[in-house]
mmCIF file of C-alpha atoms and ligand atoms in Angstrom:
data_model
loop_
_atom_site.group_PDB
_atom_site.id
_atom_site.type_symbol
_atom_site.label_atom_id
_atom_site.label_comp_id
_atom_site.label_asym_id
_atom_site.label_seq_id
_atom_site.Cartn_x
_atom_site.Cartn_y
_atom_site.Cartn_z
ATOM 1 C CA MET A 1219 -22.340 22.244 -14.803
ATOM 2 C CA ASN A 1220 -22.829 19.653 -12.078
ATOM 3 C CA GLU A 1221 -21.530 16.122 -12.862
ATOM 4 C CA HIS A 1222 -24.373 13.652 -12.174
ATOM 5 C CA ALA A 1223 -22.756 10.937 -9.949
ATOM 6 C CA LEU A 1224 -24.059 7.475 -11.064
ATOM 7 C CA SER A 1225 -25.632 5.150 -8.511
ATOM 8 C CA ILE A 1226 -23.918 1.972 -7.368
ATOM 9 C CA ASP A 1227 -26.654 -0.092 -9.317
ATOM 10 C CA THR A 1228 -25.692 1.496 -12.628
ATOM 11 C CA LEU A 1229 -21.941 1.176 -11.850
ATOM 12 C CA ALA A 1230 -22.361 -2.473 -11.166
ATOM 13 C CA VAL A 1231 -23.824 -2.876 -14.578
ATOM 14 C CA ARG A 1232 -21.792 -0.456 -16.624
ATOM 15 C CA ALA A 1233 -18.473 0.670 -15.272
ATOM 16 C CA GLY A 1234 -15.197 -0.514 -16.655
ATOM 17 C CA THR A 1235 -16.658 -2.267 -19.734
ATOM 18 C CA LEU A 1236 -14.291 -2.432 -22.648
ATOM 19 C CA ARG A 1237 -15.195 -3.201 -26.292
ATOM 20 C CA SER A 1238 -12.925 -4.720 -28.839
ATOM 21 C CA GLU A 1239 -13.121 -3.848 -32.607
ATOM 22 C CA PHE A 1240 -15.951 -6.119 -33.099
ATOM 23 C CA GLY A 1241 -18.239 -4.197 -30.814
ATOM 24 C CA GLU A 1242 -19.582 -7.000 -28.655
ATOM 25 C CA HIS A 1243 -22.254 -5.602 -26.323
ATOM 26 C CA SER A 1244 -21.448 -7.966 -23.173
ATOM 27 C CA GLU A 1245 -17.950 -8.329 -22.276
ATOM 28 C CA ALA A 1246 -15.783 -10.679 -24.282
ATOM 29 C CA LEU A 1247 -13.709 -13.308 -22.712
ATOM 30 C CA TYR A 1248 -9.904 -12.991 -23.420
ATOM 31 C CA LEU A 1249 -8.487 -16.377 -22.786
ATOM 32 C CA THR A 1250 -4.908 -15.773 -23.875
ATOM 33 C CA SER A 1251 -1.711 -16.078 -21.865
ATOM 34 C CA SER A 1252 0.109 -13.616 -23.959
ATOM 35 C CA PHE A 1253 -0.236 -10.980 -26.486
ATOM 36 C CA ALA A 1254 1.396 -10.578 -29.964
ATOM 37 C CA TYR A 1255 2.551 -7.418 -31.803
ATOM 38 C CA ALA A 1256 2.969 -6.596 -35.540
ATOM 39 C CA THR A 1257 6.527 -5.387 -35.473
ATOM 40 C CA ALA A 1258 9.613 -5.707 -33.185
ATOM 41 C CA ALA A 1259 9.375 -2.030 -32.519
ATOM 42 C CA GLU A 1260 5.759 -2.289 -31.174
ATOM 43 C CA ALA A 1261 6.694 -5.234 -28.973
ATOM 44 C CA ALA A 1262 9.606 -3.277 -27.560
ATOM 45 C CA ALA A 1263 7.370 -0.276 -26.900
ATOM 46 C CA ARG A 1264 4.608 -2.442 -25.214
ATOM 47 C CA PHE A 1265 7.209 -4.123 -23.081
ATOM 48 C CA ALA A 1266 8.554 -0.769 -21.957
ATOM 49 C CA GLU A 1267 5.212 0.282 -20.513
ATOM 50 C CA ASP A 1268 4.013 -0.735 -16.844
ATOM 51 C CA ASP A 1269 0.443 -1.655 -17.728
ATOM 52 C CA ALA A 1270 0.347 -2.659 -21.400
ATOM 53 C CA TYR A 1271 -0.973 -5.950 -22.528
ATOM 54 C CA VAL A 1272 2.002 -8.143 -22.573
ATOM 55 C CA TYR A 1273 1.447 -11.358 -20.584
ATOM 56 C CA SER A 1274 -1.675 -12.371 -18.474
ATOM 57 C CA ARG A 1275 0.332 -12.671 -15.264
ATOM 58 C CA PHE A 1276 0.721 -8.913 -15.548
ATOM 59 C CA SER A 1277 -2.819 -7.967 -17.063
ATOM 60 C CA ASN A 1278 -5.439 -8.941 -19.399
ATOM 61 C CA PRO A 1279 -8.411 -6.978 -20.667
ATOM 62 C CA ASN A 1280 -10.751 -8.936 -18.402
ATOM 63 C CA ILE A 1281 -8.640 -8.100 -15.393
ATOM 64 C CA THR A 1282 -8.584 -4.456 -16.332
ATOM 65 C CA MET A 1283 -12.612 -4.488 -16.713
ATOM 66 C CA LEU A 1284 -12.932 -6.038 -13.268
ATOM 67 C CA GLN A 1285 -10.465 -3.855 -11.682
ATOM 68 C CA SER A 1286 -12.231 -0.550 -13.076
ATOM 69 C CA ARG A 1287 -15.576 -1.870 -12.114
ATOM 70 C CA LEU A 1288 -14.454 -2.677 -8.491
ATOM 71 C CA ALA A 1289 -12.639 0.803 -8.012
ATOM 72 C CA ALA A 1290 -15.789 2.386 -9.158
ATOM 73 C CA LEU A 1291 -18.045 0.396 -6.908
ATOM 74 C CA GLU A 1292 -15.801 1.161 -3.808
ATOM 75 C CA GLY A 1293 -15.246 4.734 -4.789
ATOM 76 C CA GLY A 1294 -11.264 4.222 -4.880
ATOM 77 C CA GLU A 1295 -8.740 5.486 -7.153
ATOM 78 C CA ASP A 1296 -7.560 2.107 -8.277
ATOM 79 C CA ALA A 1297 -7.794 -1.580 -7.715
ATOM 80 C CA VAL A 1298 -5.811 -4.916 -8.254
ATOM 81 C CA VAL A 1299 -7.298 -8.441 -8.408
ATOM 82 C CA THR A 1300 -5.888 -11.658 -7.398
ATOM 83 C CA ALA A 1301 -6.425 -15.444 -7.668
ATOM 84 C CA SER A 1302 -8.193 -15.564 -4.230
ATOM 85 C CA GLY A 1303 -9.040 -13.419 -1.195
ATOM 86 C CA MET A 1304 -6.060 -14.940 0.558
ATOM 87 C CA SER A 1305 -3.709 -13.962 -1.932
ATOM 88 C CA ALA A 1306 -4.817 -10.388 -1.886
ATOM 89 C CA ILE A 1307 -4.189 -10.374 1.769
ATOM 90 C CA LEU A 1308 -0.707 -11.898 1.216
ATOM 91 C CA ALA A 1309 0.132 -9.482 -1.411
ATOM 92 C CA LEU A 1310 -1.020 -6.423 0.691
ATOM 93 C CA VAL A 1311 1.063 -7.536 3.707
ATOM 94 C CA LEU A 1312 4.149 -8.451 1.791
ATOM 95 C CA ALA A 1313 4.184 -5.312 -0.456
ATOM 96 C CA LEU A 1314 3.360 -2.797 2.228
ATOM 97 C CA LEU A 1315 5.119 -4.236 5.355
ATOM 98 C CA LYS A 1316 8.780 -5.501 5.777
ATOM 99 C CA SER A 1317 10.553 -7.373 8.584
ATOM 100 C CA GLY A 1318 10.437 -5.421 11.775
ATOM 101 C CA ASP A 1319 6.959 -3.924 11.081
ATOM 102 C CA HIS A 1320 3.991 -4.551 13.383
ATOM 103 C CA LEU A 1321 0.475 -5.203 12.385
ATOM 104 C CA VAL A 1322 -2.834 -4.828 14.564
ATOM 105 C CA ALA A 1323 -5.800 -6.904 13.541
ATOM 106 C CA SER A 1324 -9.198 -7.637 14.886
ATOM 107 C CA HIS A 1325 -9.940 -10.992 16.840
ATOM 108 C CA GLY A 1326 -12.766 -13.100 15.051
ATOM 109 C CA LEU A 1327 -11.180 -12.775 11.412
ATOM 110 C CA PHE A 1328 -11.648 -15.102 8.623
ATOM 111 C CA ALA A 1329 -9.782 -18.247 10.004
ATOM 112 C CA SER A 1330 -7.158 -18.418 7.228
ATOM 113 C CA THR A 1331 -6.484 -14.631 7.684
ATOM 114 C CA GLN A 1332 -6.009 -15.154 11.470
ATOM 115 C CA GLN A 1333 -3.507 -18.103 10.848
ATOM 116 C CA MET A 1334 -1.573 -16.252 8.137
ATOM 117 C CA PHE A 1335 -1.062 -13.118 10.630
ATOM 118 C CA ALA A 1336 -0.457 -15.416 13.808
ATOM 119 C CA THR A 1337 1.736 -18.101 12.407
ATOM 120 C CA TRP A 1338 3.189 -17.280 9.136
ATOM 121 C CA LEU A 1339 4.221 -13.627 9.111
ATOM 122 C CA PRO A 1340 6.140 -13.856 12.295
ATOM 123 C CA ARG A 1341 8.579 -16.270 10.408
ATOM 124 C CA PHE A 1342 9.256 -13.188 8.311
ATOM 125 C CA GLY A 1343 9.690 -10.807 11.194
ATOM 126 C CA ILE A 1344 6.231 -9.191 10.964
ATOM 127 C CA GLU A 1345 4.496 -9.281 14.358
ATOM 128 C CA CYS A 1346 0.854 -9.077 14.883
ATOM 129 C CA ASP A 1347 -1.358 -8.406 17.812
ATOM 130 C CA PHE A 1348 -5.071 -8.839 17.815
ATOM 131 C CA ALA A 1349 -7.542 -6.235 19.264
ATOM 132 C CA GLN A 1350 -11.079 -6.619 20.576
ATOM 133 C CA PRO A 1351 -13.041 -5.496 17.499
ATOM 134 C CA THR A 1352 -15.786 -3.722 19.480
ATOM 135 C CA ASP A 1353 -13.522 -1.919 21.937
ATOM 136 C CA ILE A 1354 -11.711 0.944 20.597
ATOM 137 C CA GLU A 1355 -9.349 1.105 23.655
ATOM 138 C CA SER A 1356 -8.142 -2.259 22.959
ATOM 139 C CA TRP A 1357 -7.047 -1.114 19.369
ATOM 140 C CA ARG A 1358 -5.242 1.819 20.972
ATOM 141 C CA ALA A 1359 -3.541 -0.156 23.368
ATOM 142 C CA ALA A 1360 -2.195 -2.650 20.662
ATOM 143 C CA VAL A 1361 -0.273 0.154 18.981
ATOM 144 C CA ARG A 1362 3.623 0.063 18.897
ATOM 145 C CA PRO A 1363 5.953 2.584 17.577
ATOM 146 C CA ASN A 1364 6.464 0.124 14.666
ATOM 147 C CA THR A 1365 2.710 -0.464 13.818
ATOM 148 C CA ARG A 1366 2.110 0.142 10.199
ATOM 149 C CA LEU A 1367 -1.045 -1.669 9.333
ATOM 150 C CA PHE A 1368 -4.430 -2.066 10.999
ATOM 151 C CA PHE A 1369 -6.621 -4.878 9.504
ATOM 152 C CA ALA A 1370 -10.227 -5.391 10.435
ATOM 153 C CA GLU A 1371 -13.347 -7.313 9.203
ATOM 154 C CA THR A 1372 -16.783 -5.775 9.966
ATOM 155 C CA PRO A 1373 -18.936 -7.431 10.686
ATOM 156 C CA SER A 1374 -17.040 -10.288 11.827
ATOM 157 C CA ASN A 1375 -17.423 -14.036 11.039
ATOM 158 C CA PRO A 1376 -19.349 -15.701 12.483
ATOM 159 C CA CYS A 1377 -20.305 -13.551 15.491
ATOM 160 C CA MET A 1378 -21.264 -10.224 13.684
ATOM 161 C CA ASP A 1379 -18.967 -7.876 15.864
ATOM 162 C CA LEU A 1380 -18.624 -4.633 14.208
ATOM 163 C CA VAL A 1381 -15.613 -2.491 14.048
ATOM 164 C CA ASP A 1382 -16.229 1.296 14.004
ATOM 165 C CA ILE A 1383 -14.215 1.953 10.846
ATOM 166 C CA ALA A 1384 -13.945 5.898 11.310
ATOM 167 C CA ALA A 1385 -12.649 5.475 14.946
ATOM 168 C CA VAL A 1386 -9.999 2.784 14.058
ATOM 169 C CA ALA A 1387 -9.032 4.955 10.978
ATOM 170 C CA ASP A 1388 -8.323 7.782 13.351
ATOM 171 C CA ILE A 1389 -6.057 5.677 15.620
ATOM 172 C CA ALA A 1390 -4.248 4.438 12.412
ATOM 173 C CA HIS A 1391 -3.798 7.664 10.956
ATOM 174 C CA ARG A 1392 -2.434 9.204 14.176
ATOM 175 C CA ASN A 1393 0.232 6.642 14.011
ATOM 176 C CA SER A 1394 1.013 6.981 10.514
ATOM 177 C CA ALA A 1395 -0.406 3.433 9.685
ATOM 178 C CA ARG A 1396 -2.929 2.337 7.046
ATOM 179 C CA LEU A 1397 -6.403 0.783 7.924
ATOM 180 C CA VAL A 1398 -7.365 -2.114 5.672
ATOM 181 C CA ILE A 1399 -11.090 -3.385 5.926
ATOM 182 C CA ASP A 1400 -12.050 -6.790 4.523
ATOM 183 C CA ASN A 1401 -15.367 -5.860 3.098
ATOM 184 C CA SER A 1402 -16.275 -9.277 1.697
ATOM 185 C CA PHE A 1403 -19.499 -9.608 3.698
ATOM 186 C CA CYS A 1404 -21.076 -6.370 3.233
ATOM 187 C CA THR A 1405 -19.723 -5.453 -0.507
ATOM 188 C CA PRO A 1406 -19.838 -1.796 -1.709
ATOM 189 C CA VAL A 1407 -23.573 -2.235 -1.757
ATOM 190 C CA LEU A 1408 -23.954 -2.133 2.020
ATOM 191 C CA GLN A 1409 -20.778 -0.450 3.235
ATOM 192 C CA ARG A 1410 -17.998 1.623 1.567
ATOM 193 C CA PRO A 1411 -15.178 1.736 3.971
ATOM 194 C CA LEU A 1412 -13.164 4.297 1.978
ATOM 195 C CA GLU A 1413 -15.904 6.964 2.873
ATOM 196 C CA HIS A 1414 -15.469 6.177 6.518
ATOM 197 C CA GLY A 1415 -11.477 6.782 6.343
ATOM 198 C CA ALA A 1416 -10.104 3.289 5.571
ATOM 199 C CA ASP A 1417 -7.289 3.336 3.236
ATOM 200 C CA ILE A 1418 -7.631 0.027 1.381
ATOM 201 C CA VAL A 1419 -10.555 -2.198 0.862
ATOM 202 C CA MET A 1420 -9.984 -6.016 0.574
ATOM 203 C CA HIS A 1421 -12.491 -8.593 -1.048
ATOM 204 C CA SER A 1422 -12.868 -12.205 -1.269
ATOM 205 C CA ALA A 1423 -14.688 -11.951 -4.486
ATOM 206 C CA THR A 1424 -15.450 -15.665 -4.076
ATOM 207 C CA LYS A 1425 -18.312 -14.846 -1.891
ATOM 208 C CA MET A 1426 -20.986 -12.391 -2.629
ATOM 209 C CA MET A 1427 -19.372 -10.834 -5.664
ATOM 210 C CA ASP A 1428 -19.542 -13.966 -7.866
ATOM 211 C CA GLY A 1429 -22.535 -14.802 -5.790
ATOM 212 C CA GLN A 1430 -22.965 -18.273 -7.425
ATOM 213 C CA GLY A 1431 -20.226 -20.201 -5.873
ATOM 214 C CA ARG A 1432 -18.409 -20.846 -8.960
ATOM 215 C CA VAL A 1433 -14.915 -19.231 -8.766
ATOM 216 C CA LEU A 1434 -12.174 -17.847 -6.458
ATOM 217 C CA GLY A 1435 -11.087 -14.326 -6.556
ATOM 218 C CA GLY A 1436 -9.685 -11.519 -4.546
ATOM 219 C CA ALA A 1437 -9.285 -7.800 -4.827
ATOM 220 C CA LEU A 1438 -7.725 -4.641 -3.145
ATOM 221 C CA ILE A 1439 -8.832 -1.186 -3.663
ATOM 222 C CA GLY A 1440 -7.452 2.017 -2.575
ATOM 223 C CA LYS A 1441 -5.252 4.989 -3.477
ATOM 224 C CA ARG A 1442 -3.258 4.893 -6.528
ATOM 225 C CA ASP A 1443 0.125 4.930 -4.747
ATOM 226 C CA ASP A 1444 -0.765 1.779 -2.514
ATOM 227 C CA ILE A 1445 -2.437 -0.232 -5.343
ATOM 228 C CA ASP A 1446 0.772 0.525 -7.550
ATOM 229 C CA ALA A 1447 3.090 -0.683 -4.792
ATOM 230 C CA ILE A 1448 0.836 -3.944 -4.637
ATOM 231 C CA TYR A 1449 0.619 -4.421 -8.312
ATOM 232 C CA LYS A 1450 4.367 -4.492 -8.747
ATOM 233 C CA PHE A 1451 4.704 -7.255 -6.129
ATOM 234 C CA LEU A 1452 1.964 -9.100 -7.977
ATOM 235 C CA ARG A 1453 3.556 -8.808 -11.353
ATOM 236 C CA THR A 1454 6.725 -10.561 -10.205
ATOM 237 C CA THR A 1455 5.263 -12.944 -7.716
ATOM 238 C CA GLY A 1456 2.302 -14.336 -9.774
ATOM 239 C CA PRO A 1457 -0.807 -14.966 -7.735
ATOM 240 C CA ALA A 1458 -2.735 -13.816 -10.921
ATOM 241 C CA LEU A 1459 -6.546 -14.003 -11.428
ATOM 242 C CA SER A 1460 -7.515 -16.050 -14.356
ATOM 243 C CA PRO A 1461 -9.124 -14.075 -17.034
ATOM 244 C CA PHE A 1462 -12.026 -16.539 -17.035
ATOM 245 C CA ASN A 1463 -12.685 -16.033 -13.251
ATOM 246 C CA ALA A 1464 -12.450 -12.365 -13.951
ATOM 247 C CA TRP A 1465 -15.140 -12.562 -16.517
ATOM 248 C CA VAL A 1466 -17.313 -14.741 -14.189
ATOM 249 C CA ILE A 1467 -16.910 -12.252 -11.331
ATOM 250 C CA LEU A 1468 -17.773 -9.277 -13.653
ATOM 251 C CA LYS A 1469 -21.115 -11.006 -14.570
ATOM 252 C CA GLY A 1470 -21.746 -11.493 -10.767
ATOM 253 C CA LEU A 1471 -21.222 -7.761 -10.129
ATOM 254 C CA GLU A 1472 -24.111 -6.948 -12.490
ATOM 255 C CA THR A 1473 -26.565 -8.542 -10.240
ATOM 256 C CA LEU A 1474 -24.877 -7.717 -6.865
ATOM 257 C CA PRO A 1475 -27.010 -4.809 -5.883
ATOM 258 C CA THR A 1476 -30.285 -6.777 -6.702
ATOM 259 C CA ARG A 1477 -29.055 -9.956 -5.229
ATOM 260 C CA MET A 1478 -27.922 -8.250 -1.883
ATOM 261 C CA ALA A 1479 -31.268 -6.350 -1.445
ATOM 262 C CA ALA A 1480 -33.161 -9.535 -1.857
ATOM 263 C CA SER A 1481 -31.149 -11.774 0.424
ATOM 264 C CA CYS A 1482 -30.666 -9.163 3.096
ATOM 265 C CA ALA A 1483 -34.474 -8.488 3.199
ATOM 266 C CA SER A 1484 -34.949 -12.295 3.592
ATOM 267 C CA ALA A 1485 -32.300 -12.598 6.247
ATOM 268 C CA LEU A 1486 -33.663 -9.767 8.317
ATOM 269 C CA GLU A 1487 -37.045 -11.517 8.273
ATOM 270 C CA LEU A 1488 -35.430 -14.851 9.377
ATOM 271 C CA ALA A 1489 -33.314 -13.114 12.128
ATOM 272 C CA GLN A 1490 -36.312 -11.585 13.495
ATOM 273 C CA TRP A 1491 -38.300 -14.774 13.610
ATOM 274 C CA LEU A 1492 -35.341 -16.915 14.890
ATOM 275 C CA GLU A 1493 -35.071 -14.755 18.046
ATOM 276 C CA HIS A 1494 -38.478 -16.021 19.219
ATOM 277 C CA GLN A 1495 -37.835 -19.614 18.700
ATOM 278 C CA PRO A 1496 -37.455 -22.313 21.389
ATOM 279 C CA GLY A 1497 -33.799 -23.588 22.075
ATOM 280 C CA VAL A 1498 -32.261 -20.319 20.380
ATOM 281 C CA ARG A 1499 -30.197 -18.882 22.941
ATOM 282 C CA ARG A 1500 -29.077 -15.765 20.996
ATOM 283 C CA VAL A 1501 -29.213 -14.430 17.397
ATOM 284 C CA PHE A 1502 -26.275 -12.409 16.014
ATOM 285 C CA TYR A 1503 -27.399 -10.005 13.120
ATOM 286 C CA PRO A 1504 -26.455 -6.253 12.988
ATOM 287 C CA ALA A 1505 -29.958 -4.935 11.971
ATOM 288 C CA LEU A 1506 -31.681 -6.381 15.020
ATOM 289 C CA PRO A 1507 -32.232 -3.895 17.866
ATOM 290 C CA SER A 1508 -30.963 -6.555 20.257
ATOM 291 C CA HIS A 1509 -27.464 -6.365 18.368
ATOM 292 C CA PRO A 1510 -25.240 -4.460 20.902
ATOM 293 C CA GLN A 1511 -23.910 -2.272 18.078
ATOM 294 C CA HIS A 1512 -27.097 -1.673 16.394
ATOM 295 C CA ALA A 1513 -26.618 2.051 16.202
ATOM 296 C CA LEU A 1514 -23.111 1.669 14.669
ATOM 297 C CA ALA A 1515 -24.516 -0.683 12.142
ATOM 298 C CA ALA A 1516 -27.114 1.806 11.167
ATOM 299 C CA ARG A 1517 -24.445 4.484 10.661
ATOM 300 C CA GLN A 1518 -22.050 2.354 8.737
ATOM 301 C CA GLN A 1519 -23.864 -0.243 6.700
ATOM 302 C CA ARG A 1520 -27.093 0.227 4.613
ATOM 303 C CA LEU A 1521 -28.528 -3.238 5.625
ATOM 304 C CA GLY A 1522 -27.989 -6.084 7.997
ATOM 305 C CA GLY A 1523 -26.125 -8.312 5.614
ATOM 306 C CA ASN A 1524 -27.064 -11.843 4.310
ATOM 307 C CA LEU A 1525 -25.267 -13.849 7.249
ATOM 308 C CA ILE A 1526 -27.031 -14.706 10.572
ATOM 309 C CA SER A 1527 -25.564 -16.580 13.390
ATOM 310 C CA PHE A 1528 -27.291 -18.022 16.141
ATOM 311 C CA SER A 1529 -26.439 -20.015 19.258
ATOM 312 C CA LEU A 1530 -28.480 -23.073 20.274
ATOM 313 C CA GLU A 1531 -28.871 -24.505 23.834
ATOM 314 C CA GLY A 1532 -27.376 -27.963 23.851
ATOM 315 C CA GLY A 1533 -24.037 -27.379 22.184
ATOM 316 C CA GLN A 1534 -22.618 -29.489 19.300
ATOM 317 C CA ALA A 1535 -25.260 -32.319 19.502
ATOM 318 C CA ALA A 1536 -28.138 -29.966 19.150
ATOM 319 C CA ALA A 1537 -26.267 -27.845 16.436
ATOM 320 C CA TRP A 1538 -25.591 -30.888 14.310
ATOM 321 C CA ARG A 1539 -29.218 -32.308 14.695
ATOM 322 C CA PHE A 1540 -30.539 -29.049 13.586
ATOM 323 C CA ILE A 1541 -28.089 -28.778 10.615
ATOM 324 C CA ASP A 1542 -28.869 -32.557 9.586
ATOM 325 C CA ALA A 1543 -32.567 -31.677 9.750
ATOM 326 C CA THR A 1544 -32.523 -29.083 7.122
ATOM 327 C CA ARG A 1545 -33.233 -30.055 3.330
ATOM 328 C CA LEU A 1546 -32.902 -26.643 1.484
ATOM 329 C CA PHE A 1547 -29.736 -25.282 3.206
ATOM 330 C CA SER A 1548 -26.637 -26.709 1.744
ATOM 331 C CA ILE A 1549 -24.131 -28.044 4.510
ATOM 332 C CA THR A 1550 -21.048 -26.206 3.447
ATOM 333 C CA GLY A 1551 -18.279 -23.848 4.608
ATOM 334 C CA ASN A 1552 -18.994 -21.362 1.874
ATOM 335 C CA LEU A 1553 -21.292 -18.265 1.858
ATOM 336 C CA GLY A 1554 -22.562 -15.558 -0.223
ATOM 337 C CA ASP A 1555 -24.164 -18.079 -2.663
ATOM 338 C CA SER A 1556 -27.639 -17.685 -4.325
ATOM 339 C CA ARG A 1557 -28.161 -21.067 -2.494
ATOM 340 C CA SER A 1558 -28.546 -20.611 1.270
ATOM 341 C CA THR A 1559 -25.898 -22.345 3.266
ATOM 342 C CA ILE A 1560 -25.682 -23.664 6.791
ATOM 343 C CA THR A 1561 -22.415 -24.106 8.709
ATOM 344 C CA HIS A 1562 -21.190 -25.418 12.124
ATOM 345 C CA PRO A 1563 -18.146 -23.067 12.500
ATOM 346 C CA ALA A 1564 -16.653 -24.717 15.591
ATOM 347 C CA SER A 1565 -16.274 -27.939 13.797
ATOM 348 C CA THR A 1566 -15.550 -26.673 10.098
ATOM 349 C CA THR A 1567 -14.424 -23.191 9.169
ATOM 350 C CA HIS A 1568 -12.847 -22.402 12.587
ATOM 351 C CA GLY A 1569 -12.077 -25.998 13.499
ATOM 352 C CA ARG A 1570 -8.320 -25.469 12.974
ATOM 353 C CA LEU A 1571 -8.181 -22.671 15.605
ATOM 354 C CA THR A 1572 -6.988 -23.488 19.059
ATOM 355 C CA PRO A 1573 -9.863 -23.674 21.528
ATOM 356 C CA GLU A 1574 -8.635 -20.412 22.963
ATOM 357 C CA ALA A 1575 -8.662 -18.490 19.685
ATOM 358 C CA ARG A 1576 -12.018 -19.874 19.137
ATOM 359 C CA GLU A 1577 -13.255 -18.657 22.472
ATOM 360 C CA ALA A 1578 -11.659 -15.365 22.036
ATOM 361 C CA ALA A 1579 -13.700 -15.168 18.811
ATOM 362 C CA GLY A 1580 -16.833 -16.092 20.576
ATOM 363 C CA ILE A 1581 -17.560 -19.256 18.787
ATOM 364 C CA ASP A 1582 -19.347 -21.709 21.021
ATOM 365 C CA ASP A 1583 -20.109 -25.330 20.024
ATOM 366 C CA GLY A 1584 -23.908 -24.475 19.565
ATOM 367 C CA LEU A 1585 -23.140 -21.782 17.132
ATOM 368 C CA ILE A 1586 -24.654 -22.088 13.728
ATOM 369 C CA ARG A 1587 -24.089 -19.783 10.764
ATOM 370 C CA LEU A 1588 -26.666 -19.116 7.927
ATOM 371 C CA SER A 1589 -25.913 -17.498 4.639
ATOM 372 C CA ILE A 1590 -29.146 -16.421 3.150
ATOM 373 C CA GLY A 1591 -29.478 -16.906 -0.833
ATOM 374 C CA LEU A 1592 -32.283 -16.223 -3.023
ATOM 375 C CA GLU A 1593 -34.827 -18.914 -2.178
ATOM 376 C CA ALA A 1594 -38.315 -17.755 -1.026
ATOM 377 C CA THR A 1595 -38.248 -16.803 2.567
ATOM 378 C CA ALA A 1596 -41.295 -18.732 3.288
ATOM 379 C CA ASP A 1597 -39.372 -22.036 1.976
ATOM 380 C CA LEU A 1598 -36.404 -21.351 4.050
ATOM 381 C CA ARG A 1599 -38.385 -20.556 7.318
ATOM 382 C CA ALA A 1600 -40.234 -23.900 6.568
ATOM 383 C CA ASP A 1601 -36.844 -25.581 6.537
ATOM 384 C CA LEU A 1602 -35.776 -23.944 9.896
ATOM 385 C CA ILE A 1603 -39.054 -24.932 11.547
ATOM 386 C CA ARG A 1604 -38.227 -28.568 10.654
ATOM 387 C CA ALA A 1605 -34.746 -28.128 12.110
ATOM 388 C CA ILE A 1606 -35.929 -26.524 15.346
ATOM 389 C CA GLY A 1607 -38.291 -29.644 15.830
ATOM 390 C CA ALA A 1608 -35.350 -31.885 15.386
ATOM 391 C CA ILE A 1609 -33.113 -30.572 18.204
HETATM 392 C C1 PLP B 2664 -13.588 -16.353 2.290
HETATM 393 C C2 PLP B 2664 -13.047 -15.018 2.787
HETATM 394 C C3 PLP B 2664 -11.662 -14.770 2.788
HETATM 395 C C4 PLP B 2664 -10.591 -15.624 1.918
HETATM 396 O O1 PLP B 2664 -10.990 -15.664 0.592
HETATM 397 P P1 PLP B 2664 -10.604 -16.784 -0.518
HETATM 398 O O2 PLP B 2664 -11.284 -16.286 -1.692
HETATM 399 O O3 PLP B 2664 -11.331 -17.880 0.069
HETATM 400 O O4 PLP B 2664 -9.307 -16.757 -0.486
HETATM 401 C C5 PLP B 2664 -11.176 -13.567 3.327
HETATM 402 N N1 PLP B 2664 -11.949 -13.113 4.143
HETATM 403 C C6 PLP B 2664 -13.229 -13.120 4.388
HETATM 404 C C7 PLP B 2664 -14.255 -12.386 5.041
HETATM 405 C C8 PLP B 2664 -13.837 -14.423 3.767
HETATM 406 O O5 PLP B 2664 -15.125 -14.668 3.905
#
């Protein structure tokens, strides 16, 4: 008999749920740092197992539920979760690489990831080179005999450059290396990198997954062997996700497909509209025909996403006037919230990069990034009309 494969909407609500002896319908919250046993013999037996509930640095029922749901959503064998997106990346590189190994990553990464790779890892003997995300030759040219890991974000932040996941996976596998995709922006609702050949998917669950800007969290999803190796590292080193945060993210996942559909529809409409506004030099949005990788976007992701970037004529002065004239958009560095946000990357999220690194990432002083939330599109457009009038 054919096994019916559940859709992502169903998995987001149902996958991974555990019930206690009380039979609660929605997931209980297990705020406990450790677990107790009826006898000394039972304690000994639990401590001898790798994944028994012993101590919440190792695991906890809320952590198990979140990991199972994320593995189901990404179509991976297994998952681990961590205290933040950055601790997921740190655990990934420290568990899978060693001194003398080499890493190839895309330009235009999330700023903390870029800094970790460029300034911290070399202190431990792990060298990193950066490739031009859109240029497959540049990925190939960066390979060295000791390259063990490729790391890419697609679309990139804030300029929406796409990485061809299947093409880079092919280069990685020809060189016995793994490809990791930071899928925080698309989420599995829009893009499932494992289906395109990636080996591991990484998430900042802080963004779209929580969806209401309340907690930090990170995740890695992939093959059982890789995830086991990372879990062993996490158990000992301790960047554990709190059970409360796991529970909040689990609630966020229930509405993820619905929220993504609504915010992406709104973002597409606003991106199309922005392209025709005075003072707007260029709009970066993968679902627009003007995006240089529009065809790849259509092949690789289901919708354009809820982030839009655009560059204004008039540099920082114009950008700041625009931002200050909005009333609905929250001025913040965060994104993926049900409240729409507006950011000036050059002076905030990417302000610590060197001017050269900013330029390589395509971030000019007139660039603005929007994260579209769940307000009515017409209200957001009215806010943007006011901002354009203020430039
Ligand atoms: C926010 C973010 C991260 C880092 O995640 P934290 O949860 O803030 O540690 C990594 N990658 C991308 C694309 C992000 O947006």
